[in-house]
Tab-separated table of C-alpha atoms in Angstrom:
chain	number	residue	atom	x	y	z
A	1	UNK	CA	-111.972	53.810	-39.209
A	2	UNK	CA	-109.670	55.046	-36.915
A	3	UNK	CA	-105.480	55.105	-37.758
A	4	UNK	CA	-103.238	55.562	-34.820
A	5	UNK	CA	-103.580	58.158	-32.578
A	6	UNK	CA	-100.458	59.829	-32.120
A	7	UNK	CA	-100.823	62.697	-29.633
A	8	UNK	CA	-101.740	60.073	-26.277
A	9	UNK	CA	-100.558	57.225	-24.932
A	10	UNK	CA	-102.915	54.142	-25.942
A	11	UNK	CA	-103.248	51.361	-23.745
A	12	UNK	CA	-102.342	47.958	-24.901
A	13	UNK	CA	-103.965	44.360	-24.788
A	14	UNK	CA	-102.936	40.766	-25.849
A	15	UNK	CA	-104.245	39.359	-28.897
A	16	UNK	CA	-103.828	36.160	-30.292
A	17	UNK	CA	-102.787	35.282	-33.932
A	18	UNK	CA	-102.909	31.772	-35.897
A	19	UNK	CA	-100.441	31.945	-38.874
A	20	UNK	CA	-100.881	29.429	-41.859
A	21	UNK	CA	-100.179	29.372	-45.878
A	22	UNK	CA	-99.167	27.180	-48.261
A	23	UNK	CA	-102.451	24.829	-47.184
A	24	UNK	CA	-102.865	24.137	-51.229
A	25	UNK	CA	-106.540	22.522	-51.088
A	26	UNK	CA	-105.904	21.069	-47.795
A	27	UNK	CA	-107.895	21.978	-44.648
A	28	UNK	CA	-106.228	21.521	-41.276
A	29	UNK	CA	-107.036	21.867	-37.392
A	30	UNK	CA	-105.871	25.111	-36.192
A	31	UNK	CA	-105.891	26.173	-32.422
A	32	UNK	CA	-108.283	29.012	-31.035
A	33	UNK	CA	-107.220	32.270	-31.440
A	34	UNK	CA	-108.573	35.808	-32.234
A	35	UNK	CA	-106.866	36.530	-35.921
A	36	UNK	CA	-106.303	34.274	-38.095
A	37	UNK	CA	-103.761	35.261	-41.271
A	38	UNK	CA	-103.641	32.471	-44.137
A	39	UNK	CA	-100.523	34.020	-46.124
A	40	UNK	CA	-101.369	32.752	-49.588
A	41	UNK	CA	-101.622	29.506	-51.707
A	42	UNK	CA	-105.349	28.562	-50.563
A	43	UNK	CA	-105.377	26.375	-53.586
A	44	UNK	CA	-102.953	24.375	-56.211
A	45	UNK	CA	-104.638	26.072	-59.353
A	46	UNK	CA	-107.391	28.382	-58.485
A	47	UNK	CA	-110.063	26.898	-60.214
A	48	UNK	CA	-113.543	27.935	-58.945
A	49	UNK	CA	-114.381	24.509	-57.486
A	50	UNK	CA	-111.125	24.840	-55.719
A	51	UNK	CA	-111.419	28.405	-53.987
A	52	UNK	CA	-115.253	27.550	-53.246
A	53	UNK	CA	-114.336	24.526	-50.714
A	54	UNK	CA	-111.228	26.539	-49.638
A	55	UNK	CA	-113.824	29.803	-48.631
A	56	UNK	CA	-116.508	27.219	-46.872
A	57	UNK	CA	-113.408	25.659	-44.644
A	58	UNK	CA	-112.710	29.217	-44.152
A	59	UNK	CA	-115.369	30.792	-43.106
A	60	UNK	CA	-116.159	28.110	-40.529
A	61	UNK	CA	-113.488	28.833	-38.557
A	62	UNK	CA	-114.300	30.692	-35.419
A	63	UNK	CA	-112.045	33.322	-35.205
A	64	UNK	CA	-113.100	37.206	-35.122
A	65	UNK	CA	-111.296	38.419	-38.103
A	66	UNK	CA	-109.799	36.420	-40.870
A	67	UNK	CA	-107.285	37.789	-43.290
A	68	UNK	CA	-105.891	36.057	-46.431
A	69	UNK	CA	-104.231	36.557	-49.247
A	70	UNK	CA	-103.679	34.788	-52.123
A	71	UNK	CA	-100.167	33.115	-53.667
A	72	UNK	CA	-98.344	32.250	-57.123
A	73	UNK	CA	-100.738	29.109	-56.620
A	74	UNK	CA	-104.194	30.861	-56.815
A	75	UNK	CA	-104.321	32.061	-60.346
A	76	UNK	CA	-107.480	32.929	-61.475
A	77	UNK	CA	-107.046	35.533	-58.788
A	78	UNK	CA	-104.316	37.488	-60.617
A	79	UNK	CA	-106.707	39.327	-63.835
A	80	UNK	CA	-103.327	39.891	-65.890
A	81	UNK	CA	-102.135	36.617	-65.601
A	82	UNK	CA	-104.987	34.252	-65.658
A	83	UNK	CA	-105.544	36.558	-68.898
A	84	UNK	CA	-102.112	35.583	-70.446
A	85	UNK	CA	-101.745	31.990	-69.030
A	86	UNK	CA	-105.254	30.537	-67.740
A	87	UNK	CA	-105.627	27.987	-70.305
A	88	UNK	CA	-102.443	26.384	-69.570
A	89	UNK	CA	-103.698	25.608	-66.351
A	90	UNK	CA	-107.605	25.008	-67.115
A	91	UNK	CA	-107.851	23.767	-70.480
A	92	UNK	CA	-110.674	21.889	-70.374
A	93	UNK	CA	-113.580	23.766	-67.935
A	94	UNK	CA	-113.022	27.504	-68.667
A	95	UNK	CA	-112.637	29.120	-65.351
A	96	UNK	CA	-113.615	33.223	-64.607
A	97	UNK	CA	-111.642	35.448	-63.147
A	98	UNK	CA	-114.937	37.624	-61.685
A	99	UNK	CA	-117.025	34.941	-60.280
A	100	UNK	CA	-113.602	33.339	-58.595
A	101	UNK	CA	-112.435	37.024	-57.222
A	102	UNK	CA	-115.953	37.294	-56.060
A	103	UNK	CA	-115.540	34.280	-53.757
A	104	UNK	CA	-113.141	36.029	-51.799
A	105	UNK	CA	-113.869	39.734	-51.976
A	106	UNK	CA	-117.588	39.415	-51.327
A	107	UNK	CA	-117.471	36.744	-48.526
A	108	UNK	CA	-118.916	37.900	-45.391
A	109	UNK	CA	-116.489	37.141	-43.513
A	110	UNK	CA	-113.122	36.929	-44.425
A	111	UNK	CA	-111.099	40.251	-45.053
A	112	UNK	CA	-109.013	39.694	-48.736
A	113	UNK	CA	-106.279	41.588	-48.946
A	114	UNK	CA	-104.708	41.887	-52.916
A	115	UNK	CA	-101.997	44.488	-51.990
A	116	UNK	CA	-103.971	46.541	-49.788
A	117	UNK	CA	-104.399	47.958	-46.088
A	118	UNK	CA	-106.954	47.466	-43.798
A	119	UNK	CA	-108.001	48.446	-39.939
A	120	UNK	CA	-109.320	46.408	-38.337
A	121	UNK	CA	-110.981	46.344	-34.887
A	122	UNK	CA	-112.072	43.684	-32.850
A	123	UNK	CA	-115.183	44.205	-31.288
A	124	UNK	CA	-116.865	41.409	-29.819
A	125	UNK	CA	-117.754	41.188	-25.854
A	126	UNK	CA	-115.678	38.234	-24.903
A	127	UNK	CA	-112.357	39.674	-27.415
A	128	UNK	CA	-109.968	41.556	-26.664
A	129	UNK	CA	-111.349	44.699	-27.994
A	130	UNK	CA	-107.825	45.738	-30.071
A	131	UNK	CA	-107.362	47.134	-33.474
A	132	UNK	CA	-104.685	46.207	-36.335
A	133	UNK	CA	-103.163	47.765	-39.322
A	134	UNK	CA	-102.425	44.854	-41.865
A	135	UNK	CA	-101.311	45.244	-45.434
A	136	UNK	CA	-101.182	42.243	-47.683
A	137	UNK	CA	-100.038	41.388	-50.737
A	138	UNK	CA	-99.396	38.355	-52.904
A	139	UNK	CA	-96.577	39.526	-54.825
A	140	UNK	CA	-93.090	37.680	-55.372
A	141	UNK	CA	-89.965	37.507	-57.293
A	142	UNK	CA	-90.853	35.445	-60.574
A	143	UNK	CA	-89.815	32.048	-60.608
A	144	UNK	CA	-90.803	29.704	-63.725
A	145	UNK	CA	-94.712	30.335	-64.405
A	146	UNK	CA	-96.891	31.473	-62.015
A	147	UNK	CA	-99.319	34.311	-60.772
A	148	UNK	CA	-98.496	37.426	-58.792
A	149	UNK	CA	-94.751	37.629	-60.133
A	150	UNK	CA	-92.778	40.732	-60.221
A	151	UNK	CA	-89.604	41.184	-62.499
A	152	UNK	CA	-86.668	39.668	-60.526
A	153	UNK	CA	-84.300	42.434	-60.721
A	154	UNK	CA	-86.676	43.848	-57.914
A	155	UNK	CA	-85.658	40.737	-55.604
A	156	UNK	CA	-82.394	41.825	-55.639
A	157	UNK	CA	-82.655	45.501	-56.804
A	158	UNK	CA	-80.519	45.175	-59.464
A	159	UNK	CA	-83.221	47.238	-61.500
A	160	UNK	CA	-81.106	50.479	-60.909
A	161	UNK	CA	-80.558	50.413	-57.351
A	162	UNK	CA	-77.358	49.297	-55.368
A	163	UNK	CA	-78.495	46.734	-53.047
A	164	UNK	CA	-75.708	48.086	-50.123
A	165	UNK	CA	-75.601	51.852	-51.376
A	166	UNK	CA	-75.219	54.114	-48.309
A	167	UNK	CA	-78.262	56.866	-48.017
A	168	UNK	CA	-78.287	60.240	-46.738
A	169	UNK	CA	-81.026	60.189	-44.534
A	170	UNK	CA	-84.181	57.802	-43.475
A	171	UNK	CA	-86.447	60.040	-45.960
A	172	UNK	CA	-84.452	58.506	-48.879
A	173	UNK	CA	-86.022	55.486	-50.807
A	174	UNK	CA	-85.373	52.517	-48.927
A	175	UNK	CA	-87.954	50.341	-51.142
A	176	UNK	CA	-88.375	50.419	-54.869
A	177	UNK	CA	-91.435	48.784	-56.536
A	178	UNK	CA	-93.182	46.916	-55.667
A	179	UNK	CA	-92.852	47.282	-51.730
A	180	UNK	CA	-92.889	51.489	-51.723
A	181	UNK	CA	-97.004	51.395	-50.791
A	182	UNK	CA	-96.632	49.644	-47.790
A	183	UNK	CA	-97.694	51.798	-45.345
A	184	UNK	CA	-95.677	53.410	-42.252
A	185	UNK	CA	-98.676	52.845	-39.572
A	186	UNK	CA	-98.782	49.167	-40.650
A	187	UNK	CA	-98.888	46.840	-37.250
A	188	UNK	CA	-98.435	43.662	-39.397
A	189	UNK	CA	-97.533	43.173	-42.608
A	190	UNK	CA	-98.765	39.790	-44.744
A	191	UNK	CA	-96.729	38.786	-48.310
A	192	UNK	CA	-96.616	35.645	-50.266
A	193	UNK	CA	-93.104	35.935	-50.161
A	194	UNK	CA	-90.034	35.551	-47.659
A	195	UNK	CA	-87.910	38.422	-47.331
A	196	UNK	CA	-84.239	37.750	-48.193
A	197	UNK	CA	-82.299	35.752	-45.658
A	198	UNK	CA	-85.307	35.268	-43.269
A	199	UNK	CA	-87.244	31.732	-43.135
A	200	UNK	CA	-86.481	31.880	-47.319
A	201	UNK	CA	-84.851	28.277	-47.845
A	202	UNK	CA	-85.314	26.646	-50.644
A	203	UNK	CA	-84.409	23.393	-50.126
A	204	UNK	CA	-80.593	23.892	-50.787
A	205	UNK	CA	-80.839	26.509	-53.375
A	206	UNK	CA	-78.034	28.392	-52.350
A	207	UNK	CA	-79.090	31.819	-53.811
A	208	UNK	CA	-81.132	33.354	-51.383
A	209	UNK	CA	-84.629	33.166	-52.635
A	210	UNK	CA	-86.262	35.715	-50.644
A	211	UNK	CA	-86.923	39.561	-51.436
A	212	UNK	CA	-84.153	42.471	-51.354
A	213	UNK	CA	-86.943	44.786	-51.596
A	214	UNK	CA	-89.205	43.638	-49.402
A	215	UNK	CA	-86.228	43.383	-46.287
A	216	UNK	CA	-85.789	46.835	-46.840
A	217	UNK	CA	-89.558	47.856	-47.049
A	218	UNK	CA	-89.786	45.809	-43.465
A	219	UNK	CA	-86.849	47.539	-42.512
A	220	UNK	CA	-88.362	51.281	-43.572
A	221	UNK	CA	-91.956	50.067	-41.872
A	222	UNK	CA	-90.141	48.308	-39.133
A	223	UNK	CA	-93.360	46.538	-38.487
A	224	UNK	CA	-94.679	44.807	-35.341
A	225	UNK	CA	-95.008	41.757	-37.131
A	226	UNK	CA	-94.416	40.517	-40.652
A	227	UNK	CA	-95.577	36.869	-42.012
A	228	UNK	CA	-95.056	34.857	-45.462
A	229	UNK	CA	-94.720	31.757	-46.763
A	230	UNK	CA	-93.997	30.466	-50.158
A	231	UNK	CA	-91.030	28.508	-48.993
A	232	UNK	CA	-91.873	25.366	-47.535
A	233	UNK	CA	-88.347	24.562	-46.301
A	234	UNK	CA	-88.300	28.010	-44.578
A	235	UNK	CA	-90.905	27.445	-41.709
A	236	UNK	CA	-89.692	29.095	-38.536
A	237	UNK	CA	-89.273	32.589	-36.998
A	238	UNK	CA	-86.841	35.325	-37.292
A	239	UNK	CA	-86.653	38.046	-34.324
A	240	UNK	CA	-85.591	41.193	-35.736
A	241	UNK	CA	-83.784	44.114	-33.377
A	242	UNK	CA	-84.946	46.851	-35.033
A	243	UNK	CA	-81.341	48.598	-35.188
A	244	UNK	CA	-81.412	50.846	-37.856
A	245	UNK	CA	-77.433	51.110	-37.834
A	246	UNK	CA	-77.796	47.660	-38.973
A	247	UNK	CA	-79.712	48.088	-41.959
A	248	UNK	CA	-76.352	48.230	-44.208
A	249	UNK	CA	-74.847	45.744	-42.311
A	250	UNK	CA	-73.992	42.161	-43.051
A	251	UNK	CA	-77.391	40.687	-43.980
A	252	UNK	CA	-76.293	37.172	-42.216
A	253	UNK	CA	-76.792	39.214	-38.956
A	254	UNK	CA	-79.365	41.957	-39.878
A	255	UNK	CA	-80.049	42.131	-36.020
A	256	UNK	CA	-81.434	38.666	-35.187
A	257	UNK	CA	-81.467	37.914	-31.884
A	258	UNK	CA	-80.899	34.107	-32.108
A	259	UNK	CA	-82.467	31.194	-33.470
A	260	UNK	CA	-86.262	29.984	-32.467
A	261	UNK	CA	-86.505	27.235	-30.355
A	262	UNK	CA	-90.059	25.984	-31.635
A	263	UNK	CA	-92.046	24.781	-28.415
A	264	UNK	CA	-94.283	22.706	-30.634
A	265	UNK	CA	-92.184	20.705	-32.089
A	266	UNK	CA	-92.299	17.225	-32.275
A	267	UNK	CA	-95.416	15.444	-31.574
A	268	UNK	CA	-95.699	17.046	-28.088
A	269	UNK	CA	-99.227	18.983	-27.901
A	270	UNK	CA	-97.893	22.211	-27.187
A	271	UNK	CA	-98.405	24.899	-29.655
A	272	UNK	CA	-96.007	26.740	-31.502
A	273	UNK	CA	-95.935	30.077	-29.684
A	274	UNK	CA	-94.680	32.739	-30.220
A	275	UNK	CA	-94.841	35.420	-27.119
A	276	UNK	CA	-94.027	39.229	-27.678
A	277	UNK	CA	-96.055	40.469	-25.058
A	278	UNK	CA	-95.328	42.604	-22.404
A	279	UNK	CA	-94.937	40.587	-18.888
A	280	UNK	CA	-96.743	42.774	-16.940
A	281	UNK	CA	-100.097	43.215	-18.424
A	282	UNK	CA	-100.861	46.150	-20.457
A	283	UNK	CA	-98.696	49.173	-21.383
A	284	UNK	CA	-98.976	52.165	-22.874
A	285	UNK	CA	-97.485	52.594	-26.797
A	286	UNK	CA	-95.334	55.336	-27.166
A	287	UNK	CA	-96.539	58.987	-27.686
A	288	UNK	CA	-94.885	59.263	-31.530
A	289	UNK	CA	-96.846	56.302	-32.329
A	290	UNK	CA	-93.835	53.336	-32.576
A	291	UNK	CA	-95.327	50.019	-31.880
A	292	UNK	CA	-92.115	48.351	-31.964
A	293	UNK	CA	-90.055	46.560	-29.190
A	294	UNK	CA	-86.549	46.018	-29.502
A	295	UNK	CA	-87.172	42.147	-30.586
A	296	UNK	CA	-89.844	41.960	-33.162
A	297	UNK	CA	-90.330	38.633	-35.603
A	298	UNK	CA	-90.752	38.969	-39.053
A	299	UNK	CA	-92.883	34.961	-38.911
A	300	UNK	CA	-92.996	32.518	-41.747
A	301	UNK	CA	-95.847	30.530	-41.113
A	302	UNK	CA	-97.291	26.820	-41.405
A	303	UNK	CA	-96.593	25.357	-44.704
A	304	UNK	CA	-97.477	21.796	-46.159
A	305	UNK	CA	-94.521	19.491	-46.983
A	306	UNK	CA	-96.014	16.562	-48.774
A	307	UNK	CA	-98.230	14.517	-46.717
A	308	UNK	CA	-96.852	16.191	-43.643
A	309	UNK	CA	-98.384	19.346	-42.070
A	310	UNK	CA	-96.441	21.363	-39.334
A	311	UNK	CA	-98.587	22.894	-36.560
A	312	UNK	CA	-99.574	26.854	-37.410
A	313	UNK	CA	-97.552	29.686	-35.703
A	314	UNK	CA	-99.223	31.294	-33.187
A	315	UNK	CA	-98.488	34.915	-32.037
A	316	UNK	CA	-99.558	36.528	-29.270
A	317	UNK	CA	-98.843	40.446	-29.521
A	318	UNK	CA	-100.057	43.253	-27.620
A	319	UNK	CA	-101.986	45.930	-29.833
A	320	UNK	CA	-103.715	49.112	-29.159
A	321	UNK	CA	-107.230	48.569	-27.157
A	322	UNK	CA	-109.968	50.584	-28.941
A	323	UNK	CA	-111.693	53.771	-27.285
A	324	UNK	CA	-114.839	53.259	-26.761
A	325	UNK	CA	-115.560	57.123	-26.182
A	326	UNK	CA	-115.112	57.506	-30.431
């Protein structure tokens, strides 16, 4: 597969992507689009009947490529802690890690992503013929007793690392564990988990309940779009000036540009859109291979509160066509 080619110009070409998570069992309507990115909690407990009607609803969605991850919710997913903790949760009908990983990793057509990175390119006639570099990962901070959890101290890197400690240069660490693998070519980036102080309410919590780590990992990456979920309370969108003199700033401004005026909100039938295309068709990317504008989101997505579903987030981005001469 081909990474980004750094030594032209590429040309560019809208794409659109539907952003959901947090659907817990639940299967909703979801506009046309080309990508579709479920970021985690497919299910309430991960049980094998559970993941198998979550993969049929799934996989009968028309969209060209489908990337999901899973959440704290899906826990026969997570080996080490369906190991420790499974019976807690399934007691009575003994549930396999294997056979429910295998609905997932072997279907034909969604890409799984368990901390990982994939390319992917969009081939079909009618699409728009782009490729993507997504990672995606499940991980978050712990919170009471669920899968995918990572030590606190990493949310707020007190695990030996001064959260506002000046560096020396952008080739120091900016992310420890468990956010250092991400990738530098990643276009989008997909975690269970908010970053800190972006879309991570908790429903008056007033600690911030999103990652430390992970805001500087997006910050190192400086993808061209990042979306989580986890937080129901947190829907919305975050736009992100890449400023890199702000990095050490105060995190309350962190180079926002403003808060998102949702266009689908209410019971209008307009979608919630999100535009960061160029307005005058396509473009080339610049040579040293930065995808980024100055105003970037970092996108927490559709999340189910109670009974009451909000409408998915829907991005349209430009991204690199492919060349059809390789």
């Amino acid at each position: 597969m081909a990474t980004k080619d750094k030594t032209k110009a590429r040309l560019t070409r809208r794409t659109r992507i539907v952003c959901i998570s947090d659907t817990h069992n639940c299967t909703v309507k979801l506009p046309p689009g080309d990508v579709l990115i479920h970021a985690g909690d497919i299910t309430n407990q991960g049980s094998f009947s559970e993941l198998s009607k979550a993969v049929k609803w799934l996989e009968g969605l028309q969209y060209e490529a489908k990337i999901i991850i899973a959440g704290n919710h899906d826990i026969t997913l997570d080996a080490d802690f369906f190991a420790k903790h499974g019976r807690d949760f399934h007691n009575k009908k003994p549930e396999s890690h294997e056979e429910c990983l295998a609905l997932v990793k072997d279907s034909p057509s969604l890409i799984y992503l368990q901390h990982e990175t994939a390319t992917i390119r969009l081939s079909a006639p009618t699409g728009p013929r782009t490729e993507l570099v997504v990672f995606g990962s499940p991980l978050a901070p712990a919170f009471q007793k669920w899968a995918f959890y990572y030590p606190p101290c990493y949310q707020d890197l007190s695990c030996g690392v001064e959260p506002h400690s000046p560096l020396k240069s952008m080739s120091d660490k900016l992310s420890p564990f468990p956010w250092e693998g991400i990738p530098a070519r990643a276009d989008i980036i997909v975690t269970h988990t908010p970053p800190r102080d972006h879309c991570d309410d908790r429903g008056g919590v007033e600690r911030p309940a999103g990652c430390e780590a992970l805001r500087r990992a997006l910050w190192r990456v400086r993808p061209r779009l990042a979306v989580c979920g986890h937080m129901h309370e947190g829907r919305g969108v975050s736009r992100i000036s890449w400023d890199l003199s702000r990095l050490y700033g105060e995190r309350d401004d962190d180079g926002c540009a403003g808060a998102w005026q949702d266009p689908g909100a209410g019971s209008n039938n307009k979608i919630s859109l999100v535009d960061l295309t160029a307005k005058k068709g396509s473009r080339p990317l610049d040579n040293d291979g930065l995808w980024y504008e100055d105003d970037n989101p970092i996108d927490v997505t559709v999340e189910r509160r109670g009974k009451q579903f909000n409408k998915p987030i829907v991005v349209d981005i430009d991204l690199p066509v492919v060349d059809e001469g390789e």
